[in-house]
Short mmCIF file of C-alpha atoms in Angstrom, two decimals:
data_model
loop_
_atom_site.label_atom_id
_atom_site.label_comp_id
_atom_site.label_asym_id
_atom_site.label_seq_id
_atom_site.Cartn_x
_atom_site.Cartn_y
_atom_site.Cartn_z
CA MET A 1 4.85 -10.75 -0.59
CA PRO A 2 2.80 -7.57 0.13
CA PHE A 3 -0.85 -7.18 -0.70
CA VAL A 4 -1.32 -3.37 -0.86
CA GLU A 5 -4.69 -1.64 -1.04
CA LEU A 6 -4.83 2.05 -1.96
CA PHE A 7 -8.01 3.93 -0.93
CA VAL A 8 -8.67 7.34 -2.55
CA PRO A 9 -11.78 9.47 -3.12
CA LYS A 10 -13.42 8.66 -6.48
CA GLY A 11 -12.00 10.78 -9.35
CA SER A 12 -9.05 12.15 -7.36
CA LEU A 13 -6.29 10.44 -9.35
CA ASP A 14 -5.97 11.06 -12.94
CA GLN A 15 -4.38 8.23 -15.15
CA GLU A 16 -0.95 9.68 -14.99
CA ARG A 17 -0.89 9.91 -11.11
CA ARG A 18 -2.49 6.38 -10.78
CA GLU A 19 0.26 4.94 -13.00
CA LYS A 20 2.95 6.83 -11.16
CA ILE A 21 1.73 5.51 -7.77
CA GLY A 22 0.88 2.01 -9.03
CA GLY A 23 4.29 1.56 -10.70
CA ARG A 24 6.17 2.21 -7.47
CA LEU A 25 4.12 1.39 -4.51
CA VAL A 26 4.47 -2.36 -4.46
CA SER A 27 8.14 -2.16 -5.34
CA GLU A 28 8.87 0.10 -2.40
CA VAL A 29 7.06 -2.09 0.00
CA MET A 30 8.96 -5.18 -1.29
CA LEU A 31 12.24 -3.30 -0.70
CA ALA A 32 11.22 -2.46 2.84
CA GLU A 33 10.12 -5.98 3.42
CA GLY A 34 13.46 -7.31 2.23
CA ALA A 35 11.81 -9.37 -0.50
CA PRO A 36 13.96 -10.33 -3.51
CA ASP A 37 13.19 -8.44 -6.76
CA THR A 38 12.42 -11.46 -8.72
CA GLU A 39 9.60 -12.28 -11.25
CA ALA A 40 8.28 -14.82 -8.76
CA ALA A 41 8.06 -12.32 -5.86
CA ARG A 42 6.55 -9.66 -8.08
CA SER A 43 3.90 -12.10 -9.34
CA ILE A 44 2.47 -12.53 -5.74
CA SER A 45 2.89 -8.75 -4.82
CA TRP A 46 -0.32 -7.06 -5.68
CA LEU A 47 -1.75 -3.54 -5.55
CA VAL A 48 -5.52 -2.82 -5.71
CA VAL A 49 -6.84 0.73 -6.11
CA ASN A 50 -10.18 1.36 -4.45
CA GLU A 51 -11.96 4.55 -5.43
CA ILE A 52 -14.45 5.46 -2.79
CA ASP A 53 -17.68 7.16 -3.60
CA ALA A 54 -18.19 8.87 -0.35
CA TRP A 55 -15.33 9.95 1.97
CA PHE A 56 -16.02 11.42 5.35
CA VAL A 57 -13.69 13.02 7.89
CA GLY A 58 -15.08 13.97 11.23
CA GLY A 59 -18.63 13.54 10.02
CA ARG A 60 -18.09 15.92 7.15
CA ARG A 61 -18.10 14.75 3.53
CA LEU A 62 -15.00 15.85 1.63
CA PRO A 63 -16.15 18.42 -0.94
CA ALA A 64 -15.52 17.76 -4.61
CA GLY A 65 -12.15 19.22 -5.65
CA GLU A 66 -10.53 19.01 -2.22
CA LYS A 67 -7.05 17.55 -2.18
CA PRO A 68 -7.41 13.84 -1.83
CA LYS A 69 -6.97 11.92 1.38
CA TYR A 70 -5.34 8.41 1.22
CA VAL A 71 -5.45 5.16 3.11
CA VAL A 72 -2.92 2.49 2.26
CA ARG A 73 -3.29 -0.96 3.77
CA VAL A 74 -0.30 -3.25 3.51
CA GLY A 75 -0.87 -6.93 4.19
CA VAL A 76 2.29 -8.98 5.07
CA PRO A 77 2.79 -12.41 6.65
CA ALA A 78 2.92 -12.14 10.48
CA GLY A 79 6.39 -12.54 11.86
CA SER A 80 8.16 -11.08 8.79
CA MET A 81 8.14 -7.47 10.21
CA SER A 82 10.33 -5.62 12.63
CA ASP A 83 9.75 -2.06 13.88
CA ASP A 84 12.51 -0.89 11.42
CA LYS A 85 10.72 -2.63 8.52
CA ARG A 86 7.35 -1.10 9.53
CA ARG A 87 8.84 2.35 9.80
CA ASP A 88 10.52 1.86 6.39
CA ILE A 89 7.18 0.76 4.83
CA VAL A 90 5.32 3.86 6.20
CA ARG A 91 8.12 6.23 5.03
CA ARG A 92 8.34 4.60 1.50
CA VAL A 93 4.54 4.57 1.06
CA THR A 94 4.25 8.15 2.17
CA ARG A 95 7.11 9.18 -0.27
CA VAL A 96 5.40 7.48 -3.21
CA LEU A 97 2.21 9.34 -2.57
CA ALA A 98 3.98 12.63 -1.96
CA ASP A 99 6.04 12.25 -5.11
CA ALA A 100 2.83 11.86 -7.17
CA ASP A 101 1.05 14.79 -5.66
CA GLU A 102 0.92 18.47 -6.74
CA ASP A 103 1.61 19.48 -3.04
CA PRO A 104 4.06 17.05 -1.50
CA ALA A 105 4.58 19.12 1.61
CA ARG A 106 1.06 18.29 2.78
CA PHE A 107 2.15 14.75 3.49
CA THR A 108 3.77 16.00 6.70
CA GLU A 109 0.22 16.49 8.06
CA ALA A 110 -1.49 13.46 9.65
CA ALA A 111 -4.82 14.37 7.93
CA THR A 112 -3.42 13.55 4.50
CA ALA A 113 -2.52 9.85 4.45
CA TRP A 114 -2.69 6.92 6.76
CA VAL A 115 -0.71 3.65 6.29
CA HIS A 116 -1.99 0.47 8.06
CA ILE A 117 0.28 -2.44 8.14
CA ASN A 118 -1.77 -5.56 8.61
CA GLU A 119 0.24 -8.66 9.63
CA VAL A 120 -1.72 -11.64 8.53
CA PRO A 121 -1.41 -14.55 11.06
CA GLU A 122 0.29 -17.75 9.88
CA GLY A 123 -2.26 -20.03 8.24
CA ASN A 124 -4.51 -17.21 7.08
CA TRP A 125 -3.05 -16.73 3.55
CA GLY A 126 -4.54 -18.94 0.96
CA ALA A 127 -4.04 -19.63 -2.78
CA ARG A 128 -4.80 -22.40 -5.23
CA GLY A 129 -7.43 -23.56 -2.85
CA GLU A 130 -5.07 -24.25 -0.04
CA ILE A 131 -3.35 -22.60 2.95
CA VAL A 132 -0.07 -20.90 2.03
CA ARG A 133 2.52 -20.70 4.78
CA ILE A 134 5.47 -18.35 5.15
CA GLU A 135 7.87 -21.16 4.10
CA ASP A 136 5.74 -21.71 0.97
CA ILE A 137 6.05 -18.05 0.12
CA ALA A 138 9.82 -18.06 0.80
CA ALA A 139 10.35 -21.09 -1.34
CA LEU A 140 8.33 -19.61 -4.24
CA VAL A 141 10.13 -16.26 -4.27
CA SER A 142 13.63 -17.68 -3.75
CA ALA A 143 13.12 -20.37 -6.54
CA GLY A 144 12.48 -17.57 -8.97
#
């Protein structure tokens, strides 16, 4: 059950690239997590695209027209990740971004995209006005 946030400079993604990334990003994270590919699992696996008005690197504003930078934050329940799963998430997210880019080779550079995996502590997820625990999530996605 990932919650994925994609941060990009405003105007850097046309509709086609946005759809290409949006159509795959959550699916790839779900695969890395080991989540079942069910309607129930997909219904609680979200992606939010944040277009940022001002993006600075090293105190310098990125000029208009420069190839975009990316930050992807992936929120997952704490305790559901291993180093192998984290590594797989980073690889899959980077591949999705590279596949949608005009210059995929630039994703071998650290200055192009950062992936942050945020493991949300048990008891810190909430929905329907109540705390949602890992066993609640597992029951929902396995029930389909």
